[in-house]
CSV table of C-alpha atoms and ligand atoms in Angstrom, one decimal:
chain,number,residue,atom,x,y,z
A,1,UNK,CA,86.6,79.2,87.3
A,2,UNK,CA,89.5,80.8,89.3
A,3,UNK,CA,89.1,80.7,93.1
A,4,UNK,CA,87.5,83.8,94.5
A,5,UNK,CA,89.8,86.3,96.0
A,6,UNK,CA,90.5,86.3,99.8
A,7,UNK,CA,89.3,89.5,101.3
A,8,UNK,CA,92.0,90.5,103.8
A,9,UNK,CA,89.9,91.8,106.7
A,10,UNK,CA,91.8,94.2,108.9
A,11,UNK,CA,89.3,93.8,111.8
A,12,UNK,CA,90.1,90.2,112.4
A,13,UNK,CA,93.8,90.7,112.3
A,14,UNK,CA,93.7,93.8,114.5
A,15,UNK,CA,91.6,92.0,117.0
A,16,UNK,CA,94.0,89.1,117.1
A,17,UNK,CA,96.9,91.5,117.6
A,18,UNK,CA,95.1,93.3,120.5
A,19,UNK,CA,94.1,90.0,122.0
A,20,UNK,CA,97.8,89.0,122.0
A,21,UNK,CA,98.7,92.1,124.0
A,22,UNK,CA,96.4,91.4,126.9
A,23,UNK,CA,98.6,88.9,128.7
A,24,UNK,CA,101.7,91.1,128.2
A,25,UNK,CA,99.8,94.1,129.6
A,26,UNK,CA,98.7,92.0,132.6
A,27,UNK,CA,102.4,91.0,133.2
A,28,UNK,CA,103.4,94.7,133.0
A,29,UNK,CA,100.6,95.5,135.5
A,30,UNK,CA,102.0,92.9,137.9
A,31,UNK,CA,105.3,94.9,137.8
A,32,UNK,CA,103.4,98.1,138.6
A,33,UNK,CA,103.6,99.3,135.0
A,34,UNK,CA,100.6,100.7,133.0
A,35,UNK,CA,101.5,101.3,129.3
A,36,UNK,CA,101.4,105.1,128.8
A,37,UNK,CA,100.8,106.7,125.4
A,38,UNK,CA,100.6,110.4,124.7
A,39,UNK,CA,99.4,111.7,121.4
A,40,UNK,CA,99.9,115.4,120.4
A,41,UNK,CA,97.5,116.8,117.8
A,42,UNK,CA,98.2,120.3,116.5
A,43,UNK,CA,95.3,121.9,114.5
A,44,UNK,CA,92.0,120.6,113.3
A,45,UNK,CA,92.6,118.4,110.3
A,46,UNK,CA,89.4,116.2,110.1
A,47,UNK,CA,91.3,113.1,109.1
A,48,UNK,CA,93.8,113.5,111.9
A,49,UNK,CA,91.1,114.1,114.4
A,50,UNK,CA,89.2,110.9,113.6
A,51,UNK,CA,92.5,108.9,113.6
A,52,UNK,CA,93.4,110.4,117.0
A,53,UNK,CA,90.0,109.6,118.5
A,54,UNK,CA,90.4,106.0,117.4
A,55,UNK,CA,93.8,105.8,119.1
A,56,UNK,CA,92.3,107.3,122.3
A,57,UNK,CA,89.4,104.9,122.4
A,58,UNK,CA,91.3,101.8,121.6
A,59,UNK,CA,94.2,102.4,124.0
A,60,UNK,CA,91.7,103.2,126.8
A,61,UNK,CA,89.9,99.9,126.1
A,62,UNK,CA,93.2,98.0,126.7
A,63,UNK,CA,93.7,99.8,130.0
A,64,UNK,CA,96.5,102.1,128.9
A,65,UNK,CA,97.1,105.4,130.5
A,66,UNK,CA,96.4,107.4,127.4
A,67,UNK,CA,96.2,111.1,126.8
A,68,UNK,CA,95.6,113.3,123.8
A,69,UNK,CA,97.1,116.8,124.0
A,70,UNK,CA,95.2,119.0,121.5
A,71,UNK,CA,96.9,122.2,120.6
A,72,UNK,CA,95.8,125.2,118.5
A,73,UNK,CA,97.0,125.3,114.8
A,74,UNK,CA,99.0,128.5,115.7
A,75,UNK,CA,101.1,126.8,118.4
A,76,UNK,CA,104.7,127.6,117.9
A,77,UNK,CA,107.4,125.0,117.0
A,78,UNK,CA,109.2,125.9,120.2
A,79,UNK,CA,106.1,125.1,122.3
A,80,UNK,CA,105.7,121.7,120.6
A,81,UNK,CA,109.4,120.9,121.1
A,82,UNK,CA,109.2,121.9,124.8
A,83,UNK,CA,106.2,119.7,125.3
A,84,UNK,CA,108.0,116.7,123.7
A,85,UNK,CA,111.0,117.3,125.9
A,86,UNK,CA,108.8,117.3,129.0
A,87,UNK,CA,107.1,114.0,127.9
A,88,UNK,CA,110.6,112.5,127.3
A,89,UNK,CA,111.3,113.0,131.0
A,90,UNK,CA,108.0,111.5,132.2
A,91,UNK,CA,108.7,107.9,133.2
A,92,UNK,CA,105.0,107.0,133.2
A,93,UNK,CA,104.9,107.7,129.4
A,94,UNK,CA,106.2,104.9,127.2
A,95,UNK,CA,105.0,106.2,123.8
A,96,UNK,CA,104.9,109.7,122.3
A,97,UNK,CA,103.2,110.2,119.0
A,98,UNK,CA,102.9,113.6,117.2
A,99,UNK,CA,100.2,113.3,114.6
A,100,UNK,CA,101.3,114.2,111.1
A,101,UNK,CA,100.9,116.4,109.1
A,102,UNK,CA,101.8,119.3,111.3
A,103,UNK,CA,101.0,122.9,110.3
A,104,UNK,CA,103.5,124.3,107.8
A,105,UNK,CA,105.3,126.6,110.3
A,106,UNK,CA,106.5,123.6,112.3
A,107,UNK,CA,109.4,121.5,111.1
A,108,UNK,CA,108.1,117.9,111.4
A,109,UNK,CA,111.6,116.3,111.1
A,110,UNK,CA,112.8,118.5,114.0
A,111,UNK,CA,109.9,117.4,116.1
A,112,UNK,CA,110.4,113.7,115.3
A,113,UNK,CA,114.1,113.9,116.1
A,114,UNK,CA,113.3,115.5,119.5
A,115,UNK,CA,111.2,112.5,120.6
A,116,UNK,CA,113.3,110.2,122.7
A,117,UNK,CA,114.1,107.2,120.4
A,118,UNK,CA,113.1,104.9,123.3
A,119,UNK,CA,109.6,106.3,123.1
A,120,UNK,CA,109.3,106.5,119.4
A,121,UNK,CA,106.3,104.2,118.9
A,122,UNK,CA,105.7,105.7,115.4
A,123,UNK,CA,109.1,104.3,114.3
A,124,UNK,CA,109.9,107.6,112.5
A,125,UNK,CA,113.0,108.6,114.5
A,126,UNK,CA,116.3,108.2,112.5
A,127,UNK,CA,117.4,105.7,115.1
A,128,UNK,CA,114.3,103.5,114.5
A,129,UNK,CA,114.6,103.9,110.7
A,130,UNK,CA,118.3,103.1,110.8
A,131,UNK,CA,117.6,99.9,112.8
A,132,UNK,CA,114.9,98.9,110.3
A,133,UNK,CA,117.3,99.3,107.4
A,134,UNK,CA,120.0,97.3,109.2
A,135,UNK,CA,117.6,94.6,110.2
A,136,UNK,CA,118.0,95.3,113.9
A,137,UNK,CA,115.2,95.1,116.5
A,138,UNK,CA,113.5,98.4,117.0
A,139,UNK,CA,110.2,100.2,116.5
A,140,UNK,CA,108.7,99.6,113.1
A,141,UNK,CA,106.3,102.2,111.6
A,142,UNK,CA,102.8,101.1,112.3
A,143,UNK,CA,101.2,100.9,108.8
A,144,UNK,CA,104.0,98.7,107.3
A,145,UNK,CA,104.1,96.6,110.5
A,146,UNK,CA,100.3,96.1,110.2
A,147,UNK,CA,100.6,95.0,106.6
A,148,UNK,CA,103.2,92.3,107.7
A,149,UNK,CA,100.7,91.1,110.4
A,150,UNK,CA,98.1,90.7,107.7
A,151,UNK,CA,100.5,88.8,105.5
A,152,UNK,CA,101.3,86.5,108.5
A,153,UNK,CA,97.7,86.0,109.6
A,154,UNK,CA,96.5,85.0,106.1
A,155,UNK,CA,99.6,82.8,105.4
A,156,UNK,CA,100.6,84.8,102.3
A,157,UNK,CA,103.9,83.4,100.9
A,158,UNK,CA,106.5,86.1,100.5
A,159,UNK,CA,109.9,84.4,100.1
A,160,UNK,CA,111.2,85.0,96.6
A,161,UNK,CA,108.1,86.9,95.6
A,162,UNK,CA,108.3,90.2,93.7
A,163,UNK,CA,106.8,92.9,95.9
A,164,UNK,CA,106.2,96.3,94.3
A,165,UNK,CA,105.5,99.4,96.4
A,166,UNK,CA,103.9,102.5,94.9
A,167,UNK,CA,104.9,105.6,97.1
A,168,UNK,CA,108.2,106.5,98.7
A,169,UNK,CA,106.9,108.2,101.9
A,170,UNK,CA,108.8,107.9,105.2
A,171,UNK,CA,105.6,106.7,106.8
A,172,UNK,CA,104.8,103.8,104.5
A,173,UNK,CA,106.7,103.3,101.2
A,174,UNK,CA,110.3,103.4,102.4
A,175,UNK,CA,109.8,101.3,105.6
A,176,UNK,CA,107.6,98.8,103.8
A,177,UNK,CA,110.2,98.3,101.1
A,178,UNK,CA,113.0,97.9,103.7
A,179,UNK,CA,111.0,95.5,105.8
A,180,UNK,CA,110.1,93.2,103.0
A,181,UNK,CA,113.6,92.8,101.6
A,182,UNK,CA,115.0,91.6,104.9
A,183,UNK,CA,116.2,88.0,105.0
A,184,UNK,CA,113.5,86.9,107.5
A,185,UNK,CA,110.3,85.0,107.6
A,186,UNK,CA,107.3,86.8,106.2
A,187,UNK,CA,109.7,88.9,104.1
A,188,UNK,CA,112.6,87.9,101.8
A,189,UNK,CA,111.0,89.5,98.7
A,190,UNK,CA,112.6,91.0,95.6
A,191,UNK,CA,111.5,94.6,96.1
A,192,UNK,CA,110.8,97.4,93.6
A,193,UNK,CA,109.9,100.8,94.9
A,194,UNK,CA,108.0,103.0,92.4
A,195,UNK,CA,107.2,106.7,92.9
A,196,UNK,CA,106.1,109.9,91.1
A,197,UNK,CA,109.1,109.9,88.8
A,198,UNK,CA,108.6,106.3,87.7
A,199,UNK,CA,108.0,106.7,83.9
A,200,UNK,CA,105.9,103.6,83.1
A,201,UNK,CA,104.2,102.6,86.4
A,202,UNK,CA,102.2,99.7,85.0
A,203,UNK,CA,105.4,98.1,83.6
A,204,UNK,CA,106.4,97.4,87.2
A,205,UNK,CA,103.1,96.9,88.8
A,206,UNK,CA,102.1,94.2,86.3
A,207,UNK,CA,105.2,92.2,87.5
A,208,UNK,CA,104.1,92.4,91.1
A,209,UNK,CA,103.2,89.2,93.0
A,210,UNK,CA,102.4,91.5,95.9
A,211,UNK,CA,101.4,95.1,95.2
A,212,UNK,CA,101.4,97.6,98.0
A,213,UNK,CA,99.7,100.9,97.0
A,214,UNK,CA,100.4,104.1,99.0
A,215,UNK,CA,100.1,106.6,96.2
A,216,UNK,CA,97.7,109.0,97.8
A,217,UNK,CA,95.6,109.2,94.7
A,218,UNK,CA,92.0,107.9,94.8
A,219,UNK,CA,91.4,104.7,92.8
A,220,UNK,CA,94.7,105.1,91.0
A,221,UNK,CA,95.3,101.4,90.4
A,222,UNK,CA,93.0,99.9,87.8
A,223,UNK,CA,92.8,96.3,86.4
A,224,UNK,CA,95.3,97.0,83.6
A,225,UNK,CA,98.0,97.6,86.2
A,226,UNK,CA,97.6,94.3,88.1
A,227,UNK,CA,98.8,90.8,87.2
A,228,UNK,CA,96.3,88.0,87.3
A,229,UNK,CA,96.4,86.3,90.8
A,230,UNK,CA,98.3,89.2,92.5
A,231,UNK,CA,97.9,90.1,96.2
A,232,UNK,CA,96.9,93.7,96.3
A,233,UNK,CA,97.3,95.8,99.5
A,234,UNK,CA,95.7,99.2,99.5
A,235,UNK,CA,97.0,101.7,102.0
A,236,UNK,CA,94.9,104.7,100.6
A,237,UNK,CA,92.2,106.4,102.6
A,238,UNK,CA,90.6,109.1,100.5
A,239,UNK,CA,87.4,111.0,100.8
A,240,UNK,CA,85.6,111.5,97.5
A,241,UNK,CA,82.4,113.4,96.9
A,242,UNK,CA,79.3,111.3,96.7
A,243,UNK,CA,76.0,113.2,96.8
A,244,UNK,CA,74.1,109.9,97.2
A,245,UNK,CA,75.5,109.3,100.7
A,246,UNK,CA,74.2,111.1,103.8
A,247,UNK,CA,77.6,112.7,104.5
A,248,UNK,CA,78.1,113.8,100.9
A,249,UNK,CA,81.3,111.8,100.6
A,250,UNK,CA,82.6,108.3,100.8
A,251,UNK,CA,86.0,106.7,101.6
A,252,UNK,CA,87.9,105.0,98.8
A,253,UNK,CA,91.4,103.6,98.5
A,254,UNK,CA,94.2,104.1,96.0
A,255,UNK,CA,92.9,101.0,94.2
A,256,UNK,CA,89.8,100.9,92.1
A,257,UNK,CA,88.5,97.9,94.2
A,258,UNK,CA,85.4,97.0,92.2
A,259,UNK,CA,87.4,96.9,88.9
A,260,UNK,CA,90.4,95.1,90.3
A,261,UNK,CA,89.1,92.5,92.8
A,262,UNK,CA,88.3,89.8,90.3
A,263,UNK,CA,91.8,89.8,89.0
A,264,UNK,CA,93.5,89.3,92.5
A,265,UNK,CA,94.1,86.2,94.7
A,266,UNK,CA,93.7,88.4,97.8
A,267,UNK,CA,92.9,92.1,98.4
A,268,UNK,CA,92.4,94.5,101.2
A,269,UNK,CA,89.1,96.5,101.2
A,270,UNK,CA,88.9,100.2,102.0
A,271,UNK,CA,87.6,100.9,104.6
A,272,UNK,CA,88.1,97.7,106.6
A,273,UNK,CA,91.6,96.8,105.5
A,274,UNK,CA,95.0,98.2,106.4
A,275,UNK,CA,93.6,101.3,108.1
A,276,UNK,CA,92.4,99.2,111.1
A,277,UNK,CA,95.9,97.7,111.6
A,278,UNK,CA,97.7,101.0,112.2
A,279,UNK,CA,96.2,101.7,115.6
A,280,UNK,CA,96.7,98.0,116.7
A,281,UNK,CA,100.4,98.2,115.9
A,282,UNK,CA,100.7,101.5,117.7
A,283,UNK,CA,99.3,99.8,120.8
A,284,UNK,CA,101.7,96.9,120.2
A,285,UNK,CA,104.7,99.3,119.9
A,286,UNK,CA,103.7,101.0,123.1
A,287,UNK,CA,103.5,97.7,125.0
A,288,UNK,CA,107.0,96.8,123.6
A,289,UNK,CA,108.3,100.2,124.9
A,290,UNK,CA,106.8,99.6,128.3
A,291,UNK,CA,108.4,96.1,128.4
A,292,UNK,CA,111.8,97.7,127.4
A,293,UNK,CA,111.4,100.0,130.4
A,294,UNK,CA,111.5,97.0,132.6
A,295,UNK,CA,114.7,95.6,131.3
B,301,GUN,N1,99.6,110.5,109.9
B,301,GUN,C1,99.2,109.5,109.0
B,301,GUN,N2,99.6,108.3,109.5
B,301,GUN,C2,100.3,108.6,110.6
B,301,GUN,C3,101.1,107.8,111.5
B,301,GUN,O1,101.1,106.6,111.4
B,301,GUN,N3,101.6,108.4,112.6
B,301,GUN,C4,101.6,109.8,112.7
B,301,GUN,N4,102.2,110.3,113.8
B,301,GUN,N5,100.9,110.6,111.9
B,301,GUN,C5,100.3,110.0,110.8
Protein backbone atom coordinates (compact mmCIF):
# COMPACT_ATOMS: atom_id res chain seq x y z
CA UNK A 1 0.00 0.00 0.00
CA UNK A 2 1.48 3.41 -0.87
CA UNK A 3 1.50 6.00 1.93
CA UNK A 4 -1.60 8.16 2.00
CA UNK A 5 -1.11 11.64 0.54
CA UNK A 6 -0.33 14.61 2.75
CA UNK A 7 -3.17 17.12 2.57
CA UNK A 8 -1.46 20.53 2.44
CA UNK A 9 -3.67 22.62 4.71
CA UNK A 10 -3.46 26.34 3.97
CA UNK A 11 -5.01 27.25 7.30
CA UNK A 12 -2.15 25.84 9.40
CA UNK A 13 0.50 27.53 7.25
CA UNK A 14 -1.37 30.85 7.05
CA UNK A 15 -1.77 30.85 10.86
CA UNK A 16 1.96 30.16 11.29
CA UNK A 17 2.82 33.06 8.93
CA UNK A 18 0.48 35.44 10.78
CA UNK A 19 1.80 34.28 14.18
CA UNK A 20 5.33 35.05 12.94
CA UNK A 21 4.29 38.63 12.09
CA UNK A 22 3.10 39.49 15.60
CA UNK A 23 6.54 40.22 17.12
CA UNK A 24 7.55 42.24 14.07
CA UNK A 25 4.37 44.31 14.33
CA UNK A 26 5.03 44.87 18.05
CA UNK A 27 8.54 46.13 17.23
CA UNK A 28 7.12 48.48 14.59
CA UNK A 29 4.59 49.74 17.14
CA UNK A 30 7.45 50.51 19.55
CA UNK A 31 8.85 52.77 16.83
CA UNK A 32 5.45 54.47 16.50
CA UNK A 33 4.57 52.66 13.26
CA UNK A 34 1.29 50.88 12.58
CA UNK A 35 1.34 48.89 9.33
CA UNK A 36 -1.08 50.63 6.95
CA UNK A 37 -2.77 48.86 4.03
CA UNK A 38 -5.23 50.41 1.60
CA UNK A 39 -7.20 48.28 -0.83
CA UNK A 40 -9.01 49.82 -3.79
CA UNK A 41 -11.97 47.89 -5.18
CA UNK A 42 -13.64 49.17 -8.34
CA UNK A 43 -17.01 47.62 -9.20
CA UNK A 44 -18.96 44.74 -7.72
CA UNK A 45 -17.39 41.47 -8.86
CA UNK A 46 -18.59 38.95 -6.21
CA UNK A 47 -15.29 37.03 -6.08
CA UNK A 48 -13.32 40.27 -5.60
CA UNK A 49 -15.73 41.47 -2.92
CA UNK A 50 -15.31 38.37 -0.80
CA UNK A 51 -11.52 38.44 -1.26
CA UNK A 52 -11.39 42.11 -0.21
CA UNK A 53 -13.58 41.46 2.87
CA UNK A 54 -11.14 38.77 3.93
CA UNK A 55 -8.19 41.19 3.55
CA UNK A 56 -10.04 43.79 5.60
CA UNK A 57 -10.95 41.37 8.41
CA UNK A 58 -7.54 39.75 8.70
CA UNK A 59 -5.50 42.93 8.58
CA UNK A 60 -7.78 44.43 11.24
CA UNK A 61 -7.19 41.39 13.49
CA UNK A 62 -3.42 41.94 13.36
CA UNK A 63 -3.84 45.58 14.36
CA UNK A 64 -3.16 47.13 10.96
CA UNK A 65 -4.53 50.49 9.95
CA UNK A 66 -6.52 49.10 7.07
CA UNK A 67 -8.96 50.71 4.73
CA UNK A 68 -10.95 49.53 1.73
CA UNK A 69 -11.92 52.21 -0.77
CA UNK A 70 -14.92 50.97 -2.75
CA UNK A 71 -15.53 52.79 -6.03
CA UNK A 72 -18.38 52.49 -8.52
CA UNK A 73 -17.75 50.44 -11.67
CA UNK A 74 -18.07 53.64 -13.76
CA UNK A 75 -15.15 55.39 -11.96
CA UNK A 76 -12.78 56.81 -14.57
CA UNK A 77 -9.18 55.72 -15.01
CA UNK A 78 -8.04 59.27 -14.19
CA UNK A 79 -9.85 59.15 -10.83
CA UNK A 80 -8.26 55.82 -9.91
CA UNK A 81 -4.80 57.12 -10.90
CA UNK A 82 -5.30 60.31 -8.87
CA UNK A 83 -6.31 58.26 -5.83
CA UNK A 84 -3.24 56.05 -6.15
CA UNK A 85 -1.01 59.16 -6.42
CA UNK A 86 -2.58 60.54 -3.27
CA UNK A 87 -1.99 57.25 -1.38
CA UNK A 88 1.62 57.18 -2.63
CA UNK A 89 2.18 60.47 -0.76
CA UNK A 90 0.56 59.27 2.51
CA UNK A 91 3.33 58.16 4.91
CA UNK A 92 0.91 56.22 7.12
CA UNK A 93 0.18 53.82 4.24
CA UNK A 94 2.78 51.13 3.58
CA UNK A 95 0.82 48.98 1.14
CA UNK A 96 -1.49 49.86 -1.76
CA UNK A 97 -3.42 47.10 -3.47
CA UNK A 98 -5.76 47.62 -6.40
CA UNK A 99 -7.98 44.57 -6.69
CA UNK A 100 -7.92 42.93 -10.13
CA UNK A 101 -9.65 42.53 -12.51
CA UNK A 102 -10.51 46.19 -13.09
CA UNK A 103 -13.42 47.25 -15.33
CA UNK A 104 -12.47 47.14 -19.02
CA UNK A 105 -12.22 50.94 -19.48
CA UNK A 106 -9.34 51.10 -16.97
CA UNK A 107 -5.82 50.11 -18.06
CA UNK A 108 -4.65 47.77 -15.25
CA UNK A 109 -0.99 47.99 -16.22
CA UNK A 110 -1.08 51.79 -16.04
CA UNK A 111 -2.62 51.60 -12.56
CA UNK A 112 -0.06 49.04 -11.38
CA UNK A 113 2.81 51.18 -12.66
CA UNK A 114 1.43 54.25 -10.86
CA UNK A 115 1.64 52.54 -7.45
CA UNK A 116 4.92 53.51 -5.79
CA UNK A 117 7.20 50.45 -6.06
CA UNK A 118 8.00 50.91 -2.34
CA UNK A 119 4.30 50.26 -1.54
CA UNK A 120 3.75 47.51 -4.11
CA UNK A 121 2.64 44.78 -1.67
CA UNK A 122 1.07 42.82 -4.55
CA UNK A 123 4.49 42.53 -6.21
CA UNK A 124 3.02 43.34 -9.64
CA UNK A 125 5.02 46.53 -10.38
CA UNK A 126 7.72 46.11 -13.08
CA UNK A 127 10.37 46.95 -10.42
CA UNK A 128 9.16 44.10 -8.18
CA UNK A 129 8.86 41.69 -11.12
CA UNK A 130 12.32 42.68 -12.36
CA UNK A 131 13.84 42.06 -8.93
CA UNK A 132 12.15 38.67 -8.76
CA UNK A 133 13.58 37.62 -12.12
CA UNK A 134 17.05 38.83 -11.08
CA UNK A 135 16.84 37.04 -7.72
CA UNK A 136 17.00 40.32 -5.78
CA UNK A 137 15.14 41.09 -2.56
CA UNK A 138 11.74 42.68 -3.22
CA UNK A 139 8.00 42.15 -2.98
CA UNK A 140 6.98 38.71 -4.25
CA UNK A 141 3.40 38.28 -5.57
CA UNK A 142 1.28 36.85 -2.77
CA UNK A 143 -0.02 33.60 -4.27
CA UNK A 144 3.38 32.26 -5.44
CA UNK A 145 4.96 33.46 -2.15
CA UNK A 146 2.22 31.56 -0.28
CA UNK A 147 2.93 28.38 -2.22
CA UNK A 148 6.62 28.63 -1.27
CA UNK A 149 5.58 28.98 2.41
CA UNK A 150 3.52 25.79 2.07
CA UNK A 151 6.46 23.97 0.49
CA UNK A 152 8.72 25.13 3.38
CA UNK A 153 6.21 24.30 6.10
CA UNK A 154 5.65 20.74 4.88
CA UNK A 155 9.34 20.15 4.14
CA UNK A 156 8.77 19.33 0.45
CA UNK A 157 12.09 18.73 -1.32
CA UNK A 158 12.51 21.06 -4.31
CA UNK A 159 16.21 20.99 -5.24
CA UNK A 160 16.65 19.37 -8.65
CA UNK A 161 12.95 18.51 -8.93
CA UNK A 162 10.97 19.11 -12.08
CA UNK A 163 8.32 21.73 -11.38
CA UNK A 164 5.66 22.20 -14.03
CA UNK A 165 3.38 25.24 -13.95
CA UNK A 166 0.16 25.44 -15.97
CA UNK A 167 -0.75 29.09 -16.67
CA UNK A 168 1.40 32.08 -17.62
CA UNK A 169 -0.44 34.88 -15.80
CA UNK A 170 1.50 37.79 -14.31
CA UNK A 171 -0.22 37.09 -10.96
CA UNK A 172 0.70 33.41 -10.58
CA UNK A 173 2.34 31.49 -13.43
CA UNK A 174 5.21 33.79 -14.42
CA UNK A 175 6.30 34.73 -10.87
CA UNK A 176 5.92 31.11 -9.68
CA UNK A 177 8.18 29.79 -12.46
CA UNK A 178 10.76 32.52 -11.81
CA UNK A 179 10.78 31.95 -8.05
CA UNK A 180 11.28 28.21 -8.31
CA UNK A 181 14.18 28.35 -10.74
CA UNK A 182 16.23 30.57 -8.42
CA UNK A 183 19.38 29.01 -6.97
CA UNK A 184 18.09 29.19 -3.41
CA UNK A 185 16.71 27.00 -0.66
CA UNK A 186 13.11 25.86 -1.27
CA UNK A 187 13.60 26.43 -5.02
CA UNK A 188 16.38 25.28 -7.38
CA UNK A 189 13.95 23.37 -9.59
CA UNK A 190 14.02 22.56 -13.27
CA UNK A 191 11.01 24.55 -14.42
CA UNK A 192 8.59 24.06 -17.30
CA UNK A 193 5.89 26.68 -17.89
CA UNK A 194 2.90 25.42 -19.90
CA UNK A 195 0.08 27.55 -21.29
CA UNK A 196 -2.84 27.63 -23.70
CA UNK A 197 -0.59 27.14 -26.74
CA UNK A 198 1.11 24.05 -25.27
CA UNK A 199 0.15 21.29 -27.75
CA UNK A 200 0.24 18.16 -25.57
CA UNK A 201 -0.22 19.32 -21.99
CA UNK A 202 -0.13 15.88 -20.36
CA UNK A 203 3.23 15.12 -21.96
CA UNK A 204 4.71 17.79 -19.65
CA UNK A 205 2.47 17.42 -16.61
CA UNK A 206 3.20 13.67 -16.38
CA UNK A 207 6.89 14.56 -16.00
CA UNK A 208 6.20 16.87 -13.04
CA UNK A 209 7.51 16.06 -9.56
CA UNK A 210 5.66 19.19 -8.46
CA UNK A 211 2.68 20.38 -10.50
CA UNK A 212 1.30 23.90 -9.95
CA UNK A 213 -2.04 24.41 -11.65
CA UNK A 214 -3.27 27.94 -12.37
CA UNK A 215 -5.21 27.23 -15.54
CA UNK A 216 -8.47 28.95 -14.59
CA UNK A 217 -10.46 25.93 -15.83
CA UNK A 218 -12.55 23.99 -13.30
CA UNK A 219 -11.27 20.43 -12.64
CA UNK A 220 -8.96 20.62 -15.67
CA UNK A 221 -6.31 18.23 -14.33
CA UNK A 222 -7.38 14.60 -14.11
CA UNK A 223 -5.45 11.49 -13.00
CA UNK A 224 -4.16 10.78 -16.53
CA UNK A 225 -2.17 14.05 -16.34
CA UNK A 226 -0.40 13.32 -13.04
CA UNK A 227 2.64 11.17 -12.28
CA UNK A 228 2.34 8.66 -9.42
CA UNK A 229 3.68 10.30 -6.22
CA UNK A 230 3.65 13.89 -7.54
CA UNK A 231 3.01 16.93 -5.35
CA UNK A 232 -0.04 18.75 -6.75
CA UNK A 233 -0.70 22.41 -5.94
CA UNK A 234 -4.05 23.74 -7.09
CA UNK A 235 -4.39 27.52 -7.39
CA UNK A 236 -7.87 27.44 -8.96
CA UNK A 237 -10.95 28.86 -7.27
CA UNK A 238 -14.01 28.28 -9.46
CA UNK A 239 -17.72 28.42 -8.72
CA UNK A 240 -19.62 25.59 -10.37
CA UNK A 241 -23.38 25.09 -10.28
CA UNK A 242 -24.57 22.52 -7.76
CA UNK A 243 -28.34 22.44 -7.17
CA UNK A 244 -27.81 20.15 -4.16
CA UNK A 245 -26.12 22.89 -2.15
CA UNK A 246 -27.99 25.68 -0.37
CA UNK A 247 -26.29 28.43 -2.41
CA UNK A 248 -26.76 26.59 -5.70
CA UNK A 249 -23.01 26.45 -6.33
CA UNK A 250 -19.83 25.04 -4.85
CA UNK A 251 -16.14 25.92 -5.09
CA UNK A 252 -13.78 23.62 -6.98
CA UNK A 253 -10.17 23.96 -8.06
CA UNK A 254 -8.46 23.48 -11.41
CA UNK A 255 -7.69 19.89 -10.34
CA UNK A 256 -10.26 17.10 -10.18
CA UNK A 257 -9.32 16.49 -6.54
CA UNK A 258 -11.33 13.31 -5.88
CA UNK A 259 -9.99 11.63 -9.01
CA UNK A 260 -6.37 12.74 -8.51
CA UNK A 261 -5.74 12.62 -4.75
CA UNK A 262 -4.86 8.89 -4.52
CA UNK A 263 -2.12 9.29 -7.12
CA UNK A 264 -0.30 12.09 -5.29
CA UNK A 265 2.17 12.20 -2.41
CA UNK A 266 0.79 15.60 -1.34
CA UNK A 267 -2.02 17.82 -2.58
CA UNK A 268 -3.71 21.12 -1.71
CA UNK A 269 -7.49 20.98 -1.22
CA UNK A 270 -9.88 23.62 -2.63
CA UNK A 271 -11.13 25.38 -0.63
CA UNK A 272 -8.68 25.26 2.27
CA UNK A 273 -5.42 25.21 0.34
CA UNK A 274 -3.51 27.93 -1.51
CA UNK A 275 -6.40 30.44 -1.30
CA UNK A 276 -5.85 30.95 2.42
CA UNK A 277 -2.19 31.79 1.88
CA UNK A 278 -2.68 34.78 -0.39
CA UNK A 279 -4.00 37.14 2.28
CA UNK A 280 -1.40 35.95 4.82
CA UNK A 281 1.38 36.87 2.37
CA UNK A 282 -0.22 40.23 1.65
CA UNK A 283 -0.05 40.98 5.38
CA UNK A 284 3.55 39.77 5.41
CA UNK A 285 4.47 42.04 2.48
CA UNK A 286 2.81 45.01 4.23
CA UNK A 287 4.83 44.40 7.42
CA UNK A 288 7.99 44.18 5.27
CA UNK A 289 7.10 47.51 3.64
CA UNK A 290 6.52 49.12 7.04
CA UNK A 291 9.92 47.79 8.19
CA UNK A 292 11.53 49.23 5.05
CA UNK A 293 10.08 52.63 5.95
CA UNK A 294 12.09 52.52 9.19
CA UNK A 295 15.41 51.97 7.41
N1 LIG B 1 -7.10 39.27 -8.13
C1 LIG B 1 -6.87 37.94 -7.94
N2 LIG B 1 -5.76 37.77 -7.20
C2 LIG B 1 -5.28 39.00 -6.91
C3 LIG B 1 -4.15 39.45 -6.18
O1 LIG B 1 -3.35 38.69 -5.63
N3 LIG B 1 -4.00 40.81 -6.11
C4 LIG B 1 -4.86 41.67 -6.72
N4 LIG B 1 -4.62 42.96 -6.60
N5 LIG B 1 -5.91 41.27 -7.42
C5 LIG B 1 -6.11 39.94 -7.51
